[in-house]
mmCIF file with all atom_site columns, C-alpha atoms in Angstrom:
data_model
loop_
_atom_site.group_PDB
_atom_site.id
_atom_site.type_symbol
_atom_site.label_atom_id
_atom_site.label_alt_id
_atom_site.label_comp_id
_atom_site.label_asym_id
_atom_site.label_entity_id
_atom_site.label_seq_id
_atom_site.pdbx_PDB_ins_code
_atom_site.Cartn_x
_atom_site.Cartn_y
_atom_site.Cartn_z
_atom_site.occupancy
_atom_site.B_iso_or_equiv
_atom_site.pdbx_formal_charge
_atom_site.auth_seq_id
_atom_site.auth_comp_id
_atom_site.auth_asym_id
_atom_site.auth_atom_id
_atom_site.pdbx_PDB_model_num
ATOM 1   C CA . GLY A 1 1   ? -76.673 -65.551  -22.341 1.00 90.00 ? 1   GLY A CA 1
ATOM 2   C CA . LEU A 1 2   ? -73.661 -66.801  -20.493 1.00 92.00 ? 2   LEU A CA 1
ATOM 3   C CA . SER A 1 3   ? -73.129 -69.795  -22.758 1.00 93.00 ? 3   SER A CA 1
ATOM 4   C CA . GLU A 1 4   ? -72.830 -67.468  -25.773 1.00 95.00 ? 4   GLU A CA 1
ATOM 5   C CA . VAL A 1 5   ? -70.238 -65.353  -23.935 1.00 94.00 ? 5   VAL A CA 1
ATOM 6   C CA . ILE A 1 6   ? -68.253 -68.507  -23.128 1.00 95.00 ? 6   ILE A CA 1
ATOM 7   C CA . HIS A 1 7   ? -68.534 -69.694  -26.729 1.00 94.00 ? 7   HIS A CA 1
ATOM 8   C CA . LEU A 1 8   ? -67.480 -66.294  -28.081 1.00 95.00 ? 8   LEU A CA 1
ATOM 9   C CA . HIS A 1 9   ? -64.491 -65.659  -25.779 1.00 94.00 ? 9   HIS A CA 1
ATOM 10  C CA . ARG A 1 10  ? -63.428 -69.282  -25.118 1.00 94.00 ? 10  ARG A CA 1
ATOM 11  C CA . PRO A 1 11  ? -62.025 -68.834  -21.582 1.00 94.00 ? 11  PRO A CA 1
ATOM 12  C CA . ASP A 1 12  ? -59.856 -71.526  -19.989 1.00 92.00 ? 12  ASP A CA 1
ATOM 13  C CA . GLU A 1 13  ? -61.428 -71.261  -16.540 1.00 92.00 ? 13  GLU A CA 1
ATOM 14  C CA . ALA A 1 14  ? -64.055 -69.344  -14.568 1.00 94.00 ? 14  ALA A CA 1
ATOM 15  C CA . ALA A 1 15  ? -64.267 -67.733  -11.133 1.00 95.00 ? 15  ALA A CA 1
ATOM 16  C CA . VAL A 1 16  ? -67.306 -66.717  -9.081  1.00 94.00 ? 16  VAL A CA 1
ATOM 17  C CA . GLU A 1 17  ? -67.708 -64.753  -5.874  1.00 93.00 ? 17  GLU A CA 1
ATOM 18  C CA . GLU A 1 18  ? -69.181 -66.651  -2.946  1.00 90.00 ? 18  GLU A CA 1
ATOM 19  C CA . THR A 1 19  ? -72.162 -64.714  -1.727  1.00 80.00 ? 19  THR A CA 1
ATOM 20  C CA . PHE A 1 20  ? -73.446 -63.844  1.685   1.00 71.00 ? 20  PHE A CA 1
ATOM 21  C CA . ILE A 1 21  ? -76.762 -62.099  1.848   1.00 69.00 ? 21  ILE A CA 1
ATOM 22  C CA . ASN A 1 22  ? -78.850 -61.248  4.838   1.00 66.00 ? 22  ASN A CA 1
ATOM 23  C CA . ARG A 1 23  ? -81.926 -59.852  3.122   1.00 74.00 ? 23  ARG A CA 1
ATOM 24  C CA . ASP A 1 24  ? -85.378 -61.168  2.450   1.00 83.00 ? 24  ASP A CA 1
ATOM 25  C CA . PRO A 1 25  ? -85.990 -64.719  1.163   1.00 83.00 ? 25  PRO A CA 1
ATOM 26  C CA . GLN A 1 26  ? -87.055 -63.507  -2.301  1.00 86.00 ? 26  GLN A CA 1
ATOM 27  C CA . THR A 1 27  ? -83.687 -61.838  -2.863  1.00 84.00 ? 27  THR A CA 1
ATOM 28  C CA . ALA A 1 28  ? -81.862 -64.913  -1.583  1.00 83.00 ? 28  ALA A CA 1
ATOM 29  C CA . LEU A 1 29  ? -83.829 -67.116  -4.000  1.00 86.00 ? 29  LEU A CA 1
ATOM 30  C CA . ARG A 1 30  ? -83.027 -64.886  -6.991  1.00 86.00 ? 30  ARG A CA 1
ATOM 31  C CA . LEU A 1 31  ? -79.378 -64.717  -6.019  1.00 86.00 ? 31  LEU A CA 1
ATOM 32  C CA . GLY A 1 32  ? -79.259 -68.499  -5.640  1.00 86.00 ? 32  GLY A CA 1
ATOM 33  C CA . GLN A 1 33  ? -80.700 -68.964  -9.113  1.00 90.00 ? 33  GLN A CA 1
ATOM 34  C CA . ALA A 1 34  ? -78.188 -66.540  -10.629 1.00 89.00 ? 34  ALA A CA 1
ATOM 35  C CA . ARG A 1 35  ? -75.312 -68.254  -8.806  1.00 89.00 ? 35  ARG A CA 1
ATOM 36  C CA . GLY A 1 36  ? -76.538 -71.623  -10.031 1.00 91.00 ? 36  GLY A CA 1
ATOM 37  C CA . ILE A 1 37  ? -76.350 -70.395  -13.605 1.00 93.00 ? 37  ILE A CA 1
ATOM 38  C CA . ALA A 1 38  ? -72.925 -68.808  -13.007 1.00 93.00 ? 38  ALA A CA 1
ATOM 39  C CA . LEU A 1 39  ? -71.615 -72.119  -11.661 1.00 94.00 ? 39  LEU A CA 1
ATOM 40  C CA . VAL A 1 40  ? -73.345 -74.627  -13.947 1.00 94.00 ? 40  VAL A CA 1
ATOM 41  C CA . VAL A 1 41  ? -72.954 -73.020  -17.380 1.00 95.00 ? 41  VAL A CA 1
ATOM 42  C CA . PRO A 1 42  ? -69.126 -72.884  -17.273 1.00 95.00 ? 42  PRO A CA 1
ATOM 43  C CA . ALA A 1 43  ? -68.987 -76.359  -15.741 1.00 94.00 ? 43  ALA A CA 1
ATOM 44  C CA . LEU A 1 44  ? -71.158 -77.728  -18.562 1.00 94.00 ? 44  LEU A CA 1
ATOM 45  C CA . ALA A 1 45  ? -68.744 -76.099  -21.022 1.00 94.00 ? 45  ALA A CA 1
ATOM 46  C CA . GLY A 1 46  ? -65.940 -78.094  -19.399 1.00 94.00 ? 46  GLY A CA 1
ATOM 47  C CA . LEU A 1 47  ? -64.365 -75.162  -17.556 1.00 93.00 ? 47  LEU A CA 1
ATOM 48  C CA . PRO A 1 48  ? -63.020 -75.476  -14.025 1.00 92.00 ? 48  PRO A CA 1
ATOM 49  C CA . VAL A 1 49  ? -64.939 -73.071  -11.768 1.00 93.00 ? 49  VAL A CA 1
ATOM 50  C CA . ALA A 1 50  ? -63.348 -71.503  -8.678  1.00 92.00 ? 50  ALA A CA 1
ATOM 51  C CA . GLU A 1 51  ? -65.173 -69.662  -5.918  1.00 92.00 ? 51  GLU A CA 1
ATOM 52  C CA . TYR A 1 52  ? -63.696 -66.911  -3.751  1.00 93.00 ? 52  TYR A CA 1
ATOM 53  C CA . ALA A 1 53  ? -65.027 -65.217  -0.625  1.00 93.00 ? 53  ALA A CA 1
ATOM 54  C CA . ALA A 1 54  ? -65.788 -61.510  -0.952  1.00 93.00 ? 54  ALA A CA 1
ATOM 55  C CA . ASN A 1 55  ? -63.269 -60.647  1.774   1.00 94.00 ? 55  ASN A CA 1
ATOM 56  C CA . LEU A 1 56  ? -60.504 -62.562  -0.035  1.00 94.00 ? 56  LEU A CA 1
ATOM 57  C CA . ILE A 1 57  ? -61.265 -60.740  -3.286  1.00 95.00 ? 57  ILE A CA 1
ATOM 58  C CA . LYS A 1 58  ? -61.172 -57.359  -1.533  1.00 95.00 ? 58  LYS A CA 1
ATOM 59  C CA . LYS A 1 59  ? -58.000 -58.222  0.353   1.00 95.00 ? 59  LYS A CA 1
ATOM 60  C CA . THR A 1 60  ? -56.281 -59.420  -2.829  1.00 94.00 ? 60  THR A CA 1
ATOM 61  C CA . VAL A 1 61  ? -57.195 -56.339  -4.857  1.00 95.00 ? 61  VAL A CA 1
ATOM 62  C CA . VAL A 1 62  ? -57.237 -53.542  -2.284  1.00 94.00 ? 62  VAL A CA 1
ATOM 63  C CA . GLY A 1 63  ? -55.280 -54.975  0.635   1.00 92.00 ? 63  GLY A CA 1
ATOM 64  C CA . SER A 1 64  ? -58.201 -54.783  3.041   1.00 88.00 ? 64  SER A CA 1
ATOM 65  C CA . GLY A 1 65  ? -60.988 -57.334  3.365   1.00 87.00 ? 65  GLY A CA 1
ATOM 66  C CA . HIS A 1 66  ? -63.505 -54.590  4.158   1.00 89.00 ? 66  HIS A CA 1
ATOM 67  C CA . ALA A 1 67  ? -62.961 -52.269  1.191   1.00 92.00 ? 67  ALA A CA 1
ATOM 68  C CA . ASP A 1 68  ? -65.929 -50.510  -0.378  1.00 92.00 ? 68  ASP A CA 1
ATOM 69  C CA . LYS A 1 69  ? -66.917 -50.574  -4.053  1.00 92.00 ? 69  LYS A CA 1
ATOM 70  C CA . LYS A 1 70  ? -65.183 -47.261  -4.862  1.00 93.00 ? 70  LYS A CA 1
ATOM 71  C CA . GLN A 1 71  ? -61.876 -48.557  -3.499  1.00 94.00 ? 71  GLN A CA 1
ATOM 72  C CA . ILE A 1 72  ? -62.233 -51.755  -5.515  1.00 95.00 ? 72  ILE A CA 1
ATOM 73  C CA . ALA A 1 73  ? -62.996 -49.816  -8.711  1.00 95.00 ? 73  ALA A CA 1
ATOM 74  C CA . MET A 1 74  ? -60.017 -47.529  -8.144  1.00 94.00 ? 74  MET A CA 1
ATOM 75  C CA . MET A 1 75  ? -57.584 -50.422  -7.558  1.00 95.00 ? 75  MET A CA 1
ATOM 76  C CA . VAL A 1 76  ? -58.927 -52.320  -10.577 1.00 95.00 ? 76  VAL A CA 1
ATOM 77  C CA . GLN A 1 77  ? -58.168 -49.204  -12.656 1.00 94.00 ? 77  GLN A CA 1
ATOM 78  C CA . VAL A 1 78  ? -54.655 -49.049  -11.181 1.00 94.00 ? 78  VAL A CA 1
ATOM 79  C CA . LEU A 1 79  ? -53.971 -52.756  -11.711 1.00 94.00 ? 79  LEU A CA 1
ATOM 80  C CA . LEU A 1 80  ? -55.618 -52.940  -15.145 1.00 94.00 ? 80  LEU A CA 1
ATOM 81  C CA . PRO A 1 81  ? -55.150 -49.472  -16.690 1.00 93.00 ? 81  PRO A CA 1
ATOM 82  C CA . LYS A 1 82  ? -56.400 -50.522  -20.147 1.00 93.00 ? 82  LYS A CA 1
ATOM 83  C CA . ALA A 1 83  ? -59.619 -51.993  -18.732 1.00 91.00 ? 83  ALA A CA 1
ATOM 84  C CA . SER A 1 84  ? -62.584 -49.681  -18.495 1.00 89.00 ? 84  SER A CA 1
ATOM 85  C CA . ALA A 1 85  ? -65.067 -50.879  -15.917 1.00 88.00 ? 85  ALA A CA 1
ATOM 86  C CA . GLN A 1 86  ? -68.286 -49.081  -16.839 1.00 91.00 ? 86  GLN A CA 1
ATOM 87  C CA . SER A 1 87  ? -70.069 -50.017  -13.605 1.00 93.00 ? 87  SER A CA 1
ATOM 88  C CA . ALA A 1 88  ? -69.412 -51.222  -10.076 1.00 91.00 ? 88  ALA A CA 1
ATOM 89  C CA . ASP A 1 89  ? -70.491 -54.714  -11.145 1.00 91.00 ? 89  ASP A CA 1
ATOM 90  C CA . ALA A 1 90  ? -67.937 -54.691  -13.982 1.00 94.00 ? 90  ALA A CA 1
ATOM 91  C CA . ALA A 1 91  ? -65.235 -53.595  -11.520 1.00 95.00 ? 91  ALA A CA 1
ATOM 92  C CA . ASP A 1 92  ? -66.291 -56.420  -9.187  1.00 94.00 ? 92  ASP A CA 1
ATOM 93  C CA . ALA A 1 93  ? -66.038 -58.918  -12.045 1.00 94.00 ? 93  ALA A CA 1
ATOM 94  C CA . LEU A 1 94  ? -62.537 -57.700  -12.878 1.00 96.00 ? 94  LEU A CA 1
ATOM 95  C CA . ALA A 1 95  ? -61.614 -57.876  -9.172  1.00 96.00 ? 95  ALA A CA 1
ATOM 96  C CA . ILE A 1 96  ? -62.720 -61.530  -9.125  1.00 95.00 ? 96  ILE A CA 1
ATOM 97  C CA . ALA A 1 97  ? -60.541 -62.152  -12.195 1.00 95.00 ? 97  ALA A CA 1
ATOM 98  C CA . ILE A 1 98  ? -57.553 -60.495  -10.492 1.00 95.00 ? 98  ILE A CA 1
ATOM 99  C CA . CYS A 1 99  ? -58.125 -62.560  -7.355  1.00 94.00 ? 99  CYS A CA 1
ATOM 100 C CA . HIS A 1 100 ? -58.358 -65.747  -9.412  1.00 94.00 ? 100 HIS A CA 1
ATOM 101 C CA . ALA A 1 101 ? -55.162 -64.897  -11.278 1.00 92.00 ? 101 ALA A CA 1
ATOM 102 C CA . GLN A 1 102 ? -53.379 -64.439  -7.939  1.00 90.00 ? 102 GLN A CA 1
ATOM 103 C CA . HIS A 1 103 ? -54.753 -67.565  -6.246  1.00 89.00 ? 103 HIS A CA 1
ATOM 104 C CA . ARG A 1 104 ? -55.232 -70.124  -9.020  1.00 84.00 ? 104 ARG A CA 1
ATOM 105 C CA . GLY A 1 105 ? -51.612 -71.276  -8.804  1.00 78.00 ? 105 GLY A CA 1
ATOM 106 C CA . ALA A 1 106 ? -52.080 -72.115  -5.134  1.00 76.00 ? 106 ALA A CA 1
ATOM 107 C CA . ARG A 1 107 ? -55.368 -73.876  -5.898  1.00 71.00 ? 107 ARG A CA 1
ATOM 108 C CA . ALA A 1 108 ? -53.739 -75.897  -8.682  1.00 72.00 ? 108 ALA A CA 1
ATOM 109 C CA . LEU A 1 109 ? -50.859 -76.842  -6.397  1.00 72.00 ? 109 LEU A CA 1
ATOM 110 C CA . GLN A 1 110 ? -53.277 -77.891  -3.677  1.00 71.00 ? 110 GLN A CA 1
ATOM 111 C CA . ALA A 1 111 ? -55.256 -80.014  -6.153  1.00 71.00 ? 111 ALA A CA 1
ATOM 112 C CA . ALA A 1 112 ? -52.054 -81.624  -7.444  1.00 72.00 ? 112 ALA A CA 1
ATOM 113 C CA . LEU A 1 113 ? -50.932 -82.425  -3.915  1.00 73.00 ? 113 LEU A CA 1
ATOM 114 C CA . MET A 1 114 ? -54.306 -83.978  -3.166  1.00 72.00 ? 114 MET A CA 1
ATOM 115 C CA . GLN A 1 115 ? -54.012 -86.085  -6.328  1.00 71.00 ? 115 GLN A CA 1
ATOM 116 C CA . ASP A 1 116 ? -50.555 -87.236  -5.216  1.00 67.00 ? 116 ASP A CA 1
ATOM 117 C CA . LEU A 1 117 ? -51.973 -88.269  -1.859  1.00 63.00 ? 117 LEU A CA 1
ATOM 118 C CA . LYS A 1 118 ? -54.860 -90.253  -3.290  1.00 59.00 ? 118 LYS A CA 1
ATOM 119 C CA . PRO A 1 119 ? -52.777 -93.044  -4.876  1.00 54.00 ? 119 PRO A CA 1
ATOM 120 C CA . LYS A 1 120 ? -50.803 -93.495  -1.649  1.00 56.00 ? 120 LYS A CA 1
ATOM 121 C CA . ARG A 1 121 ? -53.993 -93.920  0.306   1.00 54.00 ? 121 ARG A CA 1
ATOM 122 C CA . ALA A 1 122 ? -55.341 -96.311  -2.284  1.00 53.00 ? 122 ALA A CA 1
ATOM 123 C CA . THR A 1 123 ? -52.073 -98.261  -2.273  1.00 63.00 ? 123 THR A CA 1
ATOM 124 C CA . LYS A 1 124 ? -52.152 -98.537  1.505   1.00 65.00 ? 124 LYS A CA 1
ATOM 125 C CA . ALA A 1 125 ? -55.726 -99.771  1.353   1.00 62.00 ? 125 ALA A CA 1
ATOM 126 C CA . GLN A 1 126 ? -54.817 -102.222 -1.398  1.00 61.00 ? 126 GLN A CA 1
ATOM 127 C CA . ARG A 1 127 ? -51.912 -103.568 0.687   1.00 65.00 ? 127 ARG A CA 1
ATOM 128 C CA . LYS A 1 128 ? -54.214 -104.054 3.662   1.00 64.00 ? 128 LYS A CA 1
ATOM 129 C CA . LEU A 1 129 ? -56.734 -105.843 1.454   1.00 62.00 ? 129 LEU A CA 1
ATOM 130 C CA . LYS A 1 130 ? -53.982 -108.128 0.147   1.00 63.00 ? 130 LYS A CA 1
ATOM 131 C CA . ARG A 1 131 ? -52.874 -108.964 3.711   1.00 65.00 ? 131 ARG A CA 1
ATOM 132 C CA . VAL A 1 132 ? -56.430 -109.797 4.721   1.00 61.00 ? 132 VAL A CA 1
ATOM 133 C CA . ALA A 1 133 ? -56.956 -111.920 1.605   1.00 59.00 ? 133 ALA A CA 1
ATOM 134 C CA . SER A 1 134 ? -53.626 -113.651 2.215   1.00 58.00 ? 134 SER A CA 1
ATOM 135 C CA . SER A 1 135 ? -54.524 -114.459 5.824   1.00 56.00 ? 135 SER A CA 1
ATOM 136 C CA . ILE A 1 136 ? -57.866 -115.891 4.698   1.00 53.00 ? 136 ILE A CA 1
ATOM 137 C CA . ARG A 1 137 ? -56.053 -118.125 2.180   1.00 47.00 ? 137 ARG A CA 1
ATOM 138 C CA . THR A 1 138 ? -53.562 -119.190 4.850   1.00 47.00 ? 138 THR A CA 1
ATOM 139 C CA . ARG A 1 139 ? -56.383 -120.129 7.214   1.00 47.00 ? 139 ARG A CA 1
ATOM 140 C CA . ARG A 1 140 ? -58.021 -122.138 4.463   1.00 46.00 ? 140 ARG A CA 1
ATOM 141 C CA . THR A 1 141 ? -54.854 -124.036 3.605   1.00 49.00 ? 141 THR A CA 1
ATOM 142 C CA . ASN A 1 142 ? -54.159 -124.848 7.275   1.00 52.00 ? 142 ASN A CA 1
ATOM 143 C CA . THR A 1 143 ? -57.602 -126.429 7.641   1.00 50.00 ? 143 THR A CA 1
ATOM 144 C CA . PRO A 1 144 ? -57.451 -130.195 7.051   1.00 49.00 ? 144 PRO A CA 1
ATOM 145 C CA . THR A 1 145 ? -59.593 -131.219 4.098   1.00 47.00 ? 145 THR A CA 1
ATOM 146 C CA . VAL A 1 146 ? -60.826 -134.393 2.482   1.00 47.00 ? 146 VAL A CA 1
ATOM 147 C CA . GLY A 1 147 ? -61.150 -133.552 -1.166  1.00 48.00 ? 147 GLY A CA 1
ATOM 148 C CA . ARG A 1 148 ? -62.828 -130.191 -1.082  1.00 48.00 ? 148 ARG A CA 1
ATOM 149 C CA . MET A 1 149 ? -64.648 -130.704 2.213   1.00 48.00 ? 149 MET A CA 1
ATOM 150 C CA . PRO A 1 150 ? -63.022 -129.224 5.333   1.00 49.00 ? 150 PRO A CA 1
ATOM 151 C CA . VAL A 1 151 ? -62.653 -131.670 8.177   1.00 47.00 ? 151 VAL A CA 1
ATOM 152 C CA . ALA A 1 152 ? -63.325 -130.504 11.724  1.00 50.00 ? 152 ALA A CA 1
ATOM 153 C CA . PRO A 1 153 ? -60.305 -130.957 13.988  1.00 48.00 ? 153 PRO A CA 1
#
């Protein structure tokens, strides 16, 4: 299955097409199960998994978000002349790979920026917590005490 393919080829990352289906519930259930496998197996192997909308994949490969399968297959052949997509599904898989290659840099940059923002937010929260703790200590020290017992003013 998919885990053997991952073990055999040892990819660094994975990409999956987001799906939109408007058919019967049985088809939606089967598609959901297949997507679950396509998302979980690489994740369990420690691979980052990216998802791309069908329109983004088509726009990246063909230039139009509403391209048909023949146009996708033709552009995959143009962009990857040594690849031989034996079926429309194989061409779609290669189109997802092309899309991921184009967009993964932007995704990595976005993730790095988000990581840079997280410590600043945490630091701000930590500073606020310190101020609150400091004001509580100040209130305690300004309260007259006898030994350890506070004395009412």
